[in-house]
Amino acid sequence: MMEPFMPQLVYIEPQALEYPLGRELKEKFEKMGIEIRQTTSHNQVRNIPGDNEQQQYRNAKSTLVVGVRKTLKFEQSKPSAEYAIPLATGCMGHCHYCYLQTTMGDKPYIRTYVNLEDIFEQATKYMEERIPEITRFEAACTSDIVGIDHLTHSLKKTIEFIGQTDFGRLRFVTKYHHVDHLLDAKHNGRTRFRFSLNSNYVIKNFEPGTSPFEKRIEAAGKVAKANYPLGFILAPLYRHEGWEEGYLELFEKLKQTLPEEATHDLTFELIQHRFTKTAKRIIEKRYPKTKLQMNEDDRKYKWGKYGRGKYVYKTDEADELKQIIESYIHTYFPQAKIEYFT
Ligand code: 0TT
Ligand code: SF4
């Protein structure tokens, strides 16, 4: 029943072995009997097994590269945080709509960084620049970090690092329920632990390879009991047939199963479904039978930076989506904070 992620193949960059975590991971995977290969650079991981592109893509999603993060310039992460903190890239999930398919284009494998000290040092600089403002770091921009952290514990270390700061905050979002090792982390209330939820229709049709709804809620309860500030991201909000009932049911189930104490410091983030032309092309190739609707004529084009515009719902449909979901939140979780709709 949805076992925690285990790579089929592991690549280790030689430089990663200069770091304790790199050596630790090598030993760990050796003991587990997982095939390990050396690689000189992550861009050279071209020889992922598979007879065709589709197979290679699938195999890449069960390949883990243990590497060193060289670029220490952090990306921006509006609207959820000031910066993206780079701990890993890629994900073993197979969500049809996932933006990593385009943003990680040629690198669909999972890559984890072992030079945490460098990353924390950089994060400290960014925090210091902004004092007395709070600086938020998003750890889930380029991967589902919780889904791989049982192997690396780098998220756990980051939670504890941020826990010791005065002006730093950490946040991440996950569709996995393998959170047990994070429950005793000294988070000091500085980390917001979020789960991504959706209607049954969206989970069933578009989110293969992720934890079931009930497991996510159960994990959310544990996280709240461990005194983490809790949040839910409802994304992508998607107008499938019967979506009003579908999302209503989500809130009913959530209200029923979430322990009361989890609702004291609760946030919601709302993200409507969007796609780019490039995403559409890739999705149709990788998930040819998907039911995901990506008809440009039904959408509004929203111009973006560097010509990277995207298709979102037309204004009336987006407004209706926002209004209905917000009304559900007000009804079921009146004390929760809605951080944004985008
Ligand atoms: O469907 C994906 C959309 O969701 C993206 O436009 C980002 C957005 N998003 C994702 C968000 O609004 N809130 C989040 O918490 C995210 C899970 C994390 C995030 C990612 C973010 O908040 N801000 C970002 O700029 N990103 C980046 O968006 C990561 C990636 O490089 C890019 C994809 O458009
Ligand atoms: Fe993408 Fe998140 Fe699904 Fe992973 S779990 S495939 S990161 S949407």
CSV table of N, CA, C and O in Angstrom, one decimal, residues 4-96:
chain,number,residue,atom,x,y,z
A,4,PRO,N,7.1,3.6,0.8
A,4,PRO,CA,8.0,4.8,0.5
A,4,PRO,C,8.9,4.6,-0.7
A,4,PRO,O,9.3,3.4,-1.0
A,5,PHE,N,9.3,5.6,-1.3
A,5,PHE,CA,10.1,5.6,-2.5
A,5,PHE,C,11.4,4.9,-2.3
A,5,PHE,O,12.1,5.1,-1.4
A,6,MET,N,11.7,4.0,-3.3
A,6,MET,CA,13.0,3.3,-3.3
A,6,MET,C,13.6,3.4,-4.7
A,6,MET,O,12.9,2.9,-5.6
A,7,PRO,N,14.7,4.0,-4.9
A,7,PRO,CA,15.2,4.0,-6.3
A,7,PRO,C,15.6,2.6,-6.8
A,7,PRO,O,16.0,1.8,-6.1
A,8,GLN,N,15.5,2.5,-8.1
A,8,GLN,CA,15.9,1.3,-8.8
A,8,GLN,C,17.4,1.3,-9.1
A,8,GLN,O,18.1,0.4,-9.2
A,9,LEU,N,17.8,2.6,-9.4
A,9,LEU,CA,19.2,2.8,-9.8
A,9,LEU,C,19.7,4.1,-9.2
A,9,LEU,O,18.9,5.1,-9.1
A,10,VAL,N,21.0,4.1,-8.7
A,10,VAL,CA,21.5,5.3,-8.1
A,10,VAL,C,22.8,5.7,-8.8
A,10,VAL,O,23.7,4.9,-9.1
A,11,TYR,N,22.9,7.0,-9.1
A,11,TYR,CA,24.1,7.5,-9.7
A,11,TYR,C,24.8,8.4,-8.6
A,11,TYR,O,24.1,9.1,-7.9
A,12,ILE,N,26.1,8.2,-8.4
A,12,ILE,CA,26.8,9.1,-7.5
A,12,ILE,C,27.9,9.9,-8.2
A,12,ILE,O,28.7,9.3,-8.8
A,13,GLU,N,27.8,11.2,-8.0
A,13,GLU,CA,28.9,12.0,-8.6
A,13,GLU,C,30.1,11.9,-7.6
A,13,GLU,O,29.9,11.9,-6.4
A,14,PRO,N,31.3,11.8,-8.2
A,14,PRO,CA,32.5,11.6,-7.4
A,14,PRO,C,32.6,12.7,-6.3
A,14,PRO,O,32.9,12.4,-5.2
A,15,GLN,N,32.3,14.0,-6.7
A,15,GLN,CA,32.4,15.1,-5.7
A,15,GLN,C,31.5,14.9,-4.5
A,15,GLN,O,31.8,15.4,-3.4
A,16,ALA,N,30.4,14.2,-4.7
A,16,ALA,CA,29.4,14.0,-3.6
A,16,ALA,C,30.1,13.2,-2.5
A,16,ALA,O,29.7,13.4,-1.3
A,17,LEU,N,31.1,12.4,-2.8
A,17,LEU,CA,31.7,11.6,-1.8
A,17,LEU,C,32.6,12.4,-0.9
A,17,LEU,O,33.2,11.9,0.1
A,18,GLU,N,32.8,13.7,-1.3
A,18,GLU,CA,33.6,14.6,-0.4
A,18,GLU,C,32.8,15.1,0.8
A,18,GLU,O,33.3,15.8,1.7
A,19,TYR,N,31.5,14.8,0.8
A,19,TYR,CA,30.6,15.2,1.8
A,19,TYR,C,30.1,14.0,2.6
A,19,TYR,O,29.8,13.0,2.1
A,20,PRO,N,29.9,14.2,4.0
A,20,PRO,CA,29.4,13.1,4.8
A,20,PRO,C,28.1,12.5,4.3
A,20,PRO,O,28.0,11.3,4.2
A,21,LEU,N,27.2,13.3,3.9
A,21,LEU,CA,25.9,12.8,3.4
A,21,LEU,C,26.1,11.9,2.2
A,21,LEU,O,25.4,10.9,2.0
A,22,GLY,N,27.0,12.3,1.3
A,22,GLY,CA,27.3,11.6,0.1
A,22,GLY,C,27.8,10.2,0.4
A,22,GLY,O,27.3,9.2,-0.2
A,23,ARG,N,28.7,10.1,1.3
A,23,ARG,CA,29.3,8.8,1.7
A,23,ARG,C,28.3,8.0,2.5
A,23,ARG,O,28.2,6.8,2.2
A,24,GLU,N,27.5,8.6,3.3
A,24,GLU,CA,26.4,7.9,4.0
A,24,GLU,C,25.4,7.3,3.0
A,24,GLU,O,25.1,6.1,3.2
A,25,LEU,N,25.1,8.0,2.0
A,25,LEU,CA,24.1,7.5,1.1
A,25,LEU,C,24.6,6.4,0.3
A,25,LEU,O,24.0,5.4,0.0
A,26,LYS,N,25.9,6.5,-0.1
A,26,LYS,CA,26.6,5.4,-0.9
A,26,LYS,C,26.5,4.1,-0.1
A,26,LYS,O,26.1,3.1,-0.6
A,27,GLU,N,26.9,4.2,1.2
A,27,GLU,CA,26.9,3.0,2.1
A,27,GLU,C,25.5,2.4,2.2
A,27,GLU,O,25.3,1.2,2.1
A,28,LYS,N,24.6,3.3,2.4
A,28,LYS,CA,23.2,2.9,2.6
A,28,LYS,C,22.7,2.1,1.4
A,28,LYS,O,22.1,1.0,1.5
A,29,PHE,N,22.9,2.7,0.2
A,29,PHE,CA,22.4,2.0,-1.0
A,29,PHE,C,23.1,0.7,-1.3
A,29,PHE,O,22.6,-0.2,-1.8
A,30,GLU,N,24.4,0.7,-0.9
A,30,GLU,CA,25.2,-0.6,-1.1
A,30,GLU,C,24.6,-1.7,-0.2
A,30,GLU,O,24.4,-2.8,-0.7
A,31,LYS,N,24.3,-1.3,1.0
A,31,LYS,CA,23.8,-2.3,1.9
A,31,LYS,C,22.4,-2.8,1.5
A,31,LYS,O,22.1,-3.9,1.7
A,32,MET,N,21.7,-1.9,0.8
A,32,MET,CA,20.3,-2.3,0.3
A,32,MET,C,20.4,-3.1,-0.9
A,32,MET,O,19.4,-3.6,-1.4
A,33,GLY,N,21.6,-3.2,-1.5
A,33,GLY,CA,21.8,-4.0,-2.7
A,33,GLY,C,21.3,-3.3,-4.0
A,33,GLY,O,20.9,-3.9,-5.0
A,34,ILE,N,21.2,-2.0,-3.9
A,34,ILE,CA,20.7,-1.2,-5.1
A,34,ILE,C,21.9,-0.9,-6.0
A,34,ILE,O,23.0,-0.6,-5.6
A,35,GLU,N,21.6,-1.0,-7.3
A,35,GLU,CA,22.7,-0.8,-8.3
A,35,GLU,C,23.2,0.6,-8.2
A,35,GLU,O,22.4,1.6,-8.3
A,36,ILE,N,24.5,0.8,-8.1
A,36,ILE,CA,25.1,2.1,-8.0
A,36,ILE,C,26.0,2.3,-9.2
A,36,ILE,O,26.8,1.5,-9.5
A,37,ARG,N,25.9,3.5,-9.8
A,37,ARG,CA,26.9,3.8,-10.9
A,37,ARG,C,27.5,5.2,-10.6
A,37,ARG,O,26.9,6.0,-10.0
A,38,GLN,N,28.8,5.3,-11.0
A,38,GLN,CA,29.5,6.6,-10.8
A,38,GLN,C,29.2,7.4,-12.1
A,38,GLN,O,29.0,6.9,-13.2
A,39,THR,N,29.1,8.7,-11.9
A,39,THR,CA,28.9,9.6,-13.0
A,39,THR,C,29.7,10.9,-12.8
A,39,THR,O,29.9,11.3,-11.6
A,40,THR,N,30.2,11.5,-13.8
A,40,THR,CA,31.1,12.6,-13.6
A,40,THR,C,30.3,13.9,-13.5
A,40,THR,O,30.7,14.8,-12.8
A,41,SER,N,29.2,14.0,-14.2
A,41,SER,CA,28.3,15.2,-14.1
A,41,SER,C,26.9,14.8,-14.3
A,41,SER,O,26.6,13.9,-15.0
A,42,HIS,N,26.0,15.5,-13.6
A,42,HIS,CA,24.6,15.1,-13.7
A,42,HIS,C,24.0,15.2,-15.1
A,42,HIS,O,23.1,14.6,-15.5
A,43,ASN,N,24.6,16.1,-15.9
A,43,ASN,CA,24.1,16.3,-17.3
A,43,ASN,C,24.5,15.1,-18.1
A,43,ASN,O,23.9,14.9,-19.2
A,44,GLN,N,25.4,14.3,-17.7
A,44,GLN,CA,25.8,13.1,-18.4
A,44,GLN,C,24.9,11.9,-18.1
A,44,GLN,O,25.2,10.8,-18.7
A,45,VAL,N,23.9,12.0,-17.3
A,45,VAL,CA,23.1,10.9,-17.0
A,45,VAL,C,22.1,10.7,-18.1
A,45,VAL,O,20.9,10.9,-18.0
A,46,ARG,N,22.7,10.4,-19.3
A,46,ARG,CA,21.9,10.3,-20.5
A,46,ARG,C,21.5,8.8,-20.7
A,46,ARG,O,20.6,8.5,-21.4
A,47,ASN,N,22.4,8.0,-20.0
A,47,ASN,CA,22.2,6.5,-20.3
A,47,ASN,C,21.2,5.9,-19.3
A,47,ASN,O,21.5,4.9,-18.7
A,48,ILE,N,20.1,6.6,-19.1
A,48,ILE,CA,19.0,6.0,-18.3
A,48,ILE,C,18.5,4.8,-19.1
A,48,ILE,O,18.2,5.0,-20.3
A,49,PRO,N,18.3,3.6,-18.5
A,49,PRO,CA,17.8,2.5,-19.3
A,49,PRO,C,16.4,2.7,-19.9
A,49,PRO,O,15.6,3.5,-19.3
A,50,GLY,N,16.1,2.0,-21.0
A,50,GLY,CA,14.8,2.1,-21.6
A,50,GLY,C,14.9,2.1,-23.1
A,50,GLY,O,15.9,2.7,-23.7
A,51,ASP,N,14.0,1.5,-23.8
A,51,ASP,CA,14.1,1.3,-25.3
A,51,ASP,C,13.5,2.6,-26.0
A,51,ASP,O,13.8,2.8,-27.2
A,52,ASN,N,12.7,3.3,-25.3
A,52,ASN,CA,12.1,4.5,-26.0
A,52,ASN,C,12.0,5.6,-25.0
A,52,ASN,O,12.2,5.4,-23.8
A,53,GLU,N,11.6,6.8,-25.5
A,53,GLU,CA,11.5,7.9,-24.6
A,53,GLU,C,10.6,7.8,-23.4
A,53,GLU,O,10.9,8.2,-22.3
A,54,GLN,N,9.5,7.1,-23.7
A,54,GLN,CA,8.5,6.9,-22.6
A,54,GLN,C,9.0,6.0,-21.5
A,54,GLN,O,8.9,6.3,-20.3
A,55,GLN,N,9.7,4.9,-21.9
A,55,GLN,CA,10.3,4.0,-20.9
A,55,GLN,C,11.4,4.7,-20.2
A,55,GLN,O,11.5,4.6,-18.9
A,56,GLN,N,12.2,5.5,-20.9
A,56,GLN,CA,13.3,6.2,-20.2
A,56,GLN,C,12.8,7.2,-19.2
A,56,GLN,O,13.3,7.4,-18.1
A,57,TYR,N,11.7,7.8,-19.6
A,57,TYR,CA,11.0,8.8,-18.6
A,57,TYR,C,10.6,8.1,-17.4
A,57,TYR,O,10.9,8.5,-16.3
A,58,ARG,N,9.9,6.9,-17.5
A,58,ARG,CA,9.5,6.2,-16.4
A,58,ARG,C,10.7,5.7,-15.5
A,58,ARG,O,10.7,5.8,-14.3
A,59,ASN,N,11.7,5.2,-16.2
A,59,ASN,CA,12.9,4.8,-15.4
A,59,ASN,C,13.6,5.9,-14.7
A,59,ASN,O,14.1,5.8,-13.6
A,60,ALA,N,13.6,7.1,-15.4
A,60,ALA,CA,14.3,8.2,-14.8
A,60,ALA,C,13.6,8.6,-13.5
A,60,ALA,O,14.3,9.0,-12.5
A,61,LYS,N,12.3,8.4,-13.4
A,61,LYS,CA,11.6,8.7,-12.2
A,61,LYS,C,11.8,7.8,-11.1
A,61,LYS,O,11.4,8.0,-9.9
A,62,SER,N,12.5,6.7,-11.3
A,62,SER,CA,13.0,5.8,-10.2
A,62,SER,C,14.5,5.8,-10.1
A,62,SER,O,15.1,4.8,-9.6
A,63,THR,N,15.1,6.8,-10.7
A,63,THR,CA,16.6,6.9,-10.6
A,63,THR,C,16.9,8.1,-9.7
A,63,THR,O,16.4,9.2,-9.8
A,64,LEU,N,17.9,7.8,-8.8
A,64,LEU,CA,18.3,8.9,-7.9
A,64,LEU,C,19.7,9.3,-8.2
A,64,LEU,O,20.6,8.4,-8.2
A,65,VAL,N,20.0,10.5,-8.3
A,65,VAL,CA,21.3,11.0,-8.5
A,65,VAL,C,21.7,11.8,-7.2
A,65,VAL,O,21.1,12.7,-6.8
A,66,VAL,N,22.9,11.3,-6.7
A,66,VAL,CA,23.4,12.0,-5.5
A,66,VAL,C,24.5,12.9,-6.0
A,66,VAL,O,25.5,12.5,-6.5
A,67,GLY,N,24.2,14.2,-5.8
A,67,GLY,CA,25.1,15.2,-6.4
A,67,GLY,C,25.4,16.4,-5.5
A,67,GLY,O,25.0,16.5,-4.3
A,68,VAL,N,26.1,17.4,-6.0
A,68,VAL,CA,26.5,18.6,-5.3
A,68,VAL,C,25.8,19.7,-6.0
A,68,VAL,O,25.9,19.8,-7.3
A,69,ARG,N,25.2,20.6,-5.3
A,69,ARG,CA,24.6,21.8,-5.8
A,69,ARG,C,25.7,22.9,-6.0
A,69,ARG,O,26.3,23.3,-5.1
A,70,LYS,N,25.9,23.2,-7.3
A,70,LYS,CA,27.0,24.2,-7.6
A,70,LYS,C,26.4,25.6,-7.6
A,70,LYS,O,27.0,26.6,-7.0
A,71,THR,N,25.3,25.8,-8.3
A,71,THR,CA,24.7,27.2,-8.3
A,71,THR,C,24.0,27.5,-7.0
A,71,THR,O,23.1,26.8,-6.6
A,72,LEU,N,24.6,28.5,-6.3
A,72,LEU,CA,24.1,28.8,-5.0
A,72,LEU,C,23.2,30.0,-5.0
A,72,LEU,O,22.8,30.6,-4.0
A,73,LYS,N,22.8,30.5,-6.2
A,73,LYS,CA,21.9,31.6,-6.3
A,73,LYS,C,20.5,30.9,-6.2
A,73,LYS,O,20.2,30.1,-7.0
A,74,PHE,N,19.7,31.4,-5.3
A,74,PHE,CA,18.4,30.8,-5.1
A,74,PHE,C,17.4,31.5,-6.0
A,74,PHE,O,17.4,32.7,-6.2
A,75,GLU,N,16.5,30.7,-6.6
A,75,GLU,CA,15.4,31.3,-7.4
A,75,GLU,C,14.3,31.9,-6.5
A,75,GLU,O,14.2,31.6,-5.4
A,76,GLN,N,13.6,32.8,-7.1
A,76,GLN,CA,12.5,33.4,-6.4
A,76,GLN,C,11.3,32.4,-6.4
A,76,GLN,O,11.3,31.5,-7.2
A,77,SER,N,10.4,32.6,-5.4
A,77,SER,CA,9.3,31.6,-5.3
A,77,SER,C,8.0,32.3,-5.0
A,77,SER,O,7.3,31.9,-4.0
A,78,LYS,N,7.6,33.3,-5.7
A,78,LYS,CA,6.3,34.0,-5.5
A,78,LYS,C,5.2,33.0,-5.9
A,78,LYS,O,5.4,32.3,-6.9
A,79,PRO,N,4.1,32.9,-5.3
A,79,PRO,CA,3.6,33.7,-4.2
A,79,PRO,C,3.9,33.0,-2.8
A,79,PRO,O,3.5,33.6,-1.8
A,80,SER,N,4.5,31.9,-2.8
A,80,SER,CA,4.5,31.1,-1.5
A,80,SER,C,5.7,31.5,-0.6
A,80,SER,O,5.6,31.3,0.6
A,81,ALA,N,6.7,32.1,-1.2
A,81,ALA,CA,7.9,32.4,-0.4
A,81,ALA,C,8.8,33.4,-1.1
A,81,ALA,O,8.5,33.7,-2.2
A,82,GLU,N,9.8,33.9,-0.4
A,82,GLU,CA,10.8,34.8,-1.0
A,82,GLU,C,11.7,34.0,-1.9
A,82,GLU,O,12.1,34.4,-3.0
A,83,TYR,N,12.2,32.8,-1.4
A,83,TYR,CA,13.2,32.1,-2.1
A,83,TYR,C,12.9,30.6,-2.2
A,83,TYR,O,12.2,30.1,-1.3
A,84,ALA,N,13.3,29.9,-3.3
A,84,ALA,CA,13.3,28.5,-3.3
A,84,ALA,C,14.6,28.0,-2.8
A,84,ALA,O,15.7,28.4,-3.2
A,85,ILE,N,14.5,27.1,-1.8
A,85,ILE,CA,15.7,26.5,-1.3
A,85,ILE,C,16.0,25.2,-2.0
A,85,ILE,O,15.2,24.3,-2.0
A,86,PRO,N,17.2,25.1,-2.6
A,86,PRO,CA,17.4,23.9,-3.5
A,86,PRO,C,17.9,22.7,-2.7
A,86,PRO,O,19.1,22.7,-2.3
A,87,LEU,N,17.1,21.7,-2.4
A,87,LEU,CA,17.5,20.5,-1.7
A,87,LEU,C,17.5,19.3,-2.6
A,87,LEU,O,18.3,18.4,-2.5
A,88,ALA,N,16.6,19.3,-3.6
A,88,ALA,CA,16.4,18.2,-4.5
A,88,ALA,C,15.7,18.7,-5.7
A,88,ALA,O,15.0,19.7,-5.7
A,89,THR,N,15.8,17.9,-6.8
A,89,THR,CA,14.9,18.2,-8.0
A,89,THR,C,14.3,16.9,-8.4
A,89,THR,O,14.9,15.8,-8.2
A,90,GLY,N,13.2,16.9,-9.1
A,90,GLY,CA,12.5,15.7,-9.6
A,90,GLY,C,11.6,15.1,-8.6
A,90,GLY,O,11.7,15.4,-7.4
A,91,CYS,N,10.8,14.1,-9.1
A,91,CYS,CA,9.8,13.5,-8.2
A,91,CYS,C,9.4,12.1,-8.9
A,91,CYS,O,9.4,12.0,-10.1
A,92,MET,N,9.1,11.2,-8.0
A,92,MET,CA,8.7,9.8,-8.4
A,92,MET,C,7.3,9.8,-8.8
A,92,MET,O,6.8,8.8,-9.3
A,93,GLY,N,6.5,10.8,-8.5
A,93,GLY,CA,5.1,10.8,-8.8
A,93,GLY,C,4.8,10.9,-10.3
A,93,GLY,O,5.7,11.3,-11.0
A,94,HIS,N,3.6,10.6,-10.7
A,94,HIS,CA,3.3,10.7,-12.1
A,94,HIS,C,2.0,11.6,-12.3
A,94,HIS,O,1.1,11.2,-13.1
A,95,CYS,N,2.0,12.7,-11.6
A,95,CYS,CA,0.8,13.6,-11.8
A,95,CYS,C,0.9,14.2,-13.3
A,95,CYS,O,1.9,14.7,-13.7
A,96,HIS,N,-0.2,14.0,-13.9
A,96,HIS,CA,-0.3,14.4,-15.4
A,96,HIS,C,0.0,15.9,-15.6
A,96,HIS,O,0.6,16.3,-16.5
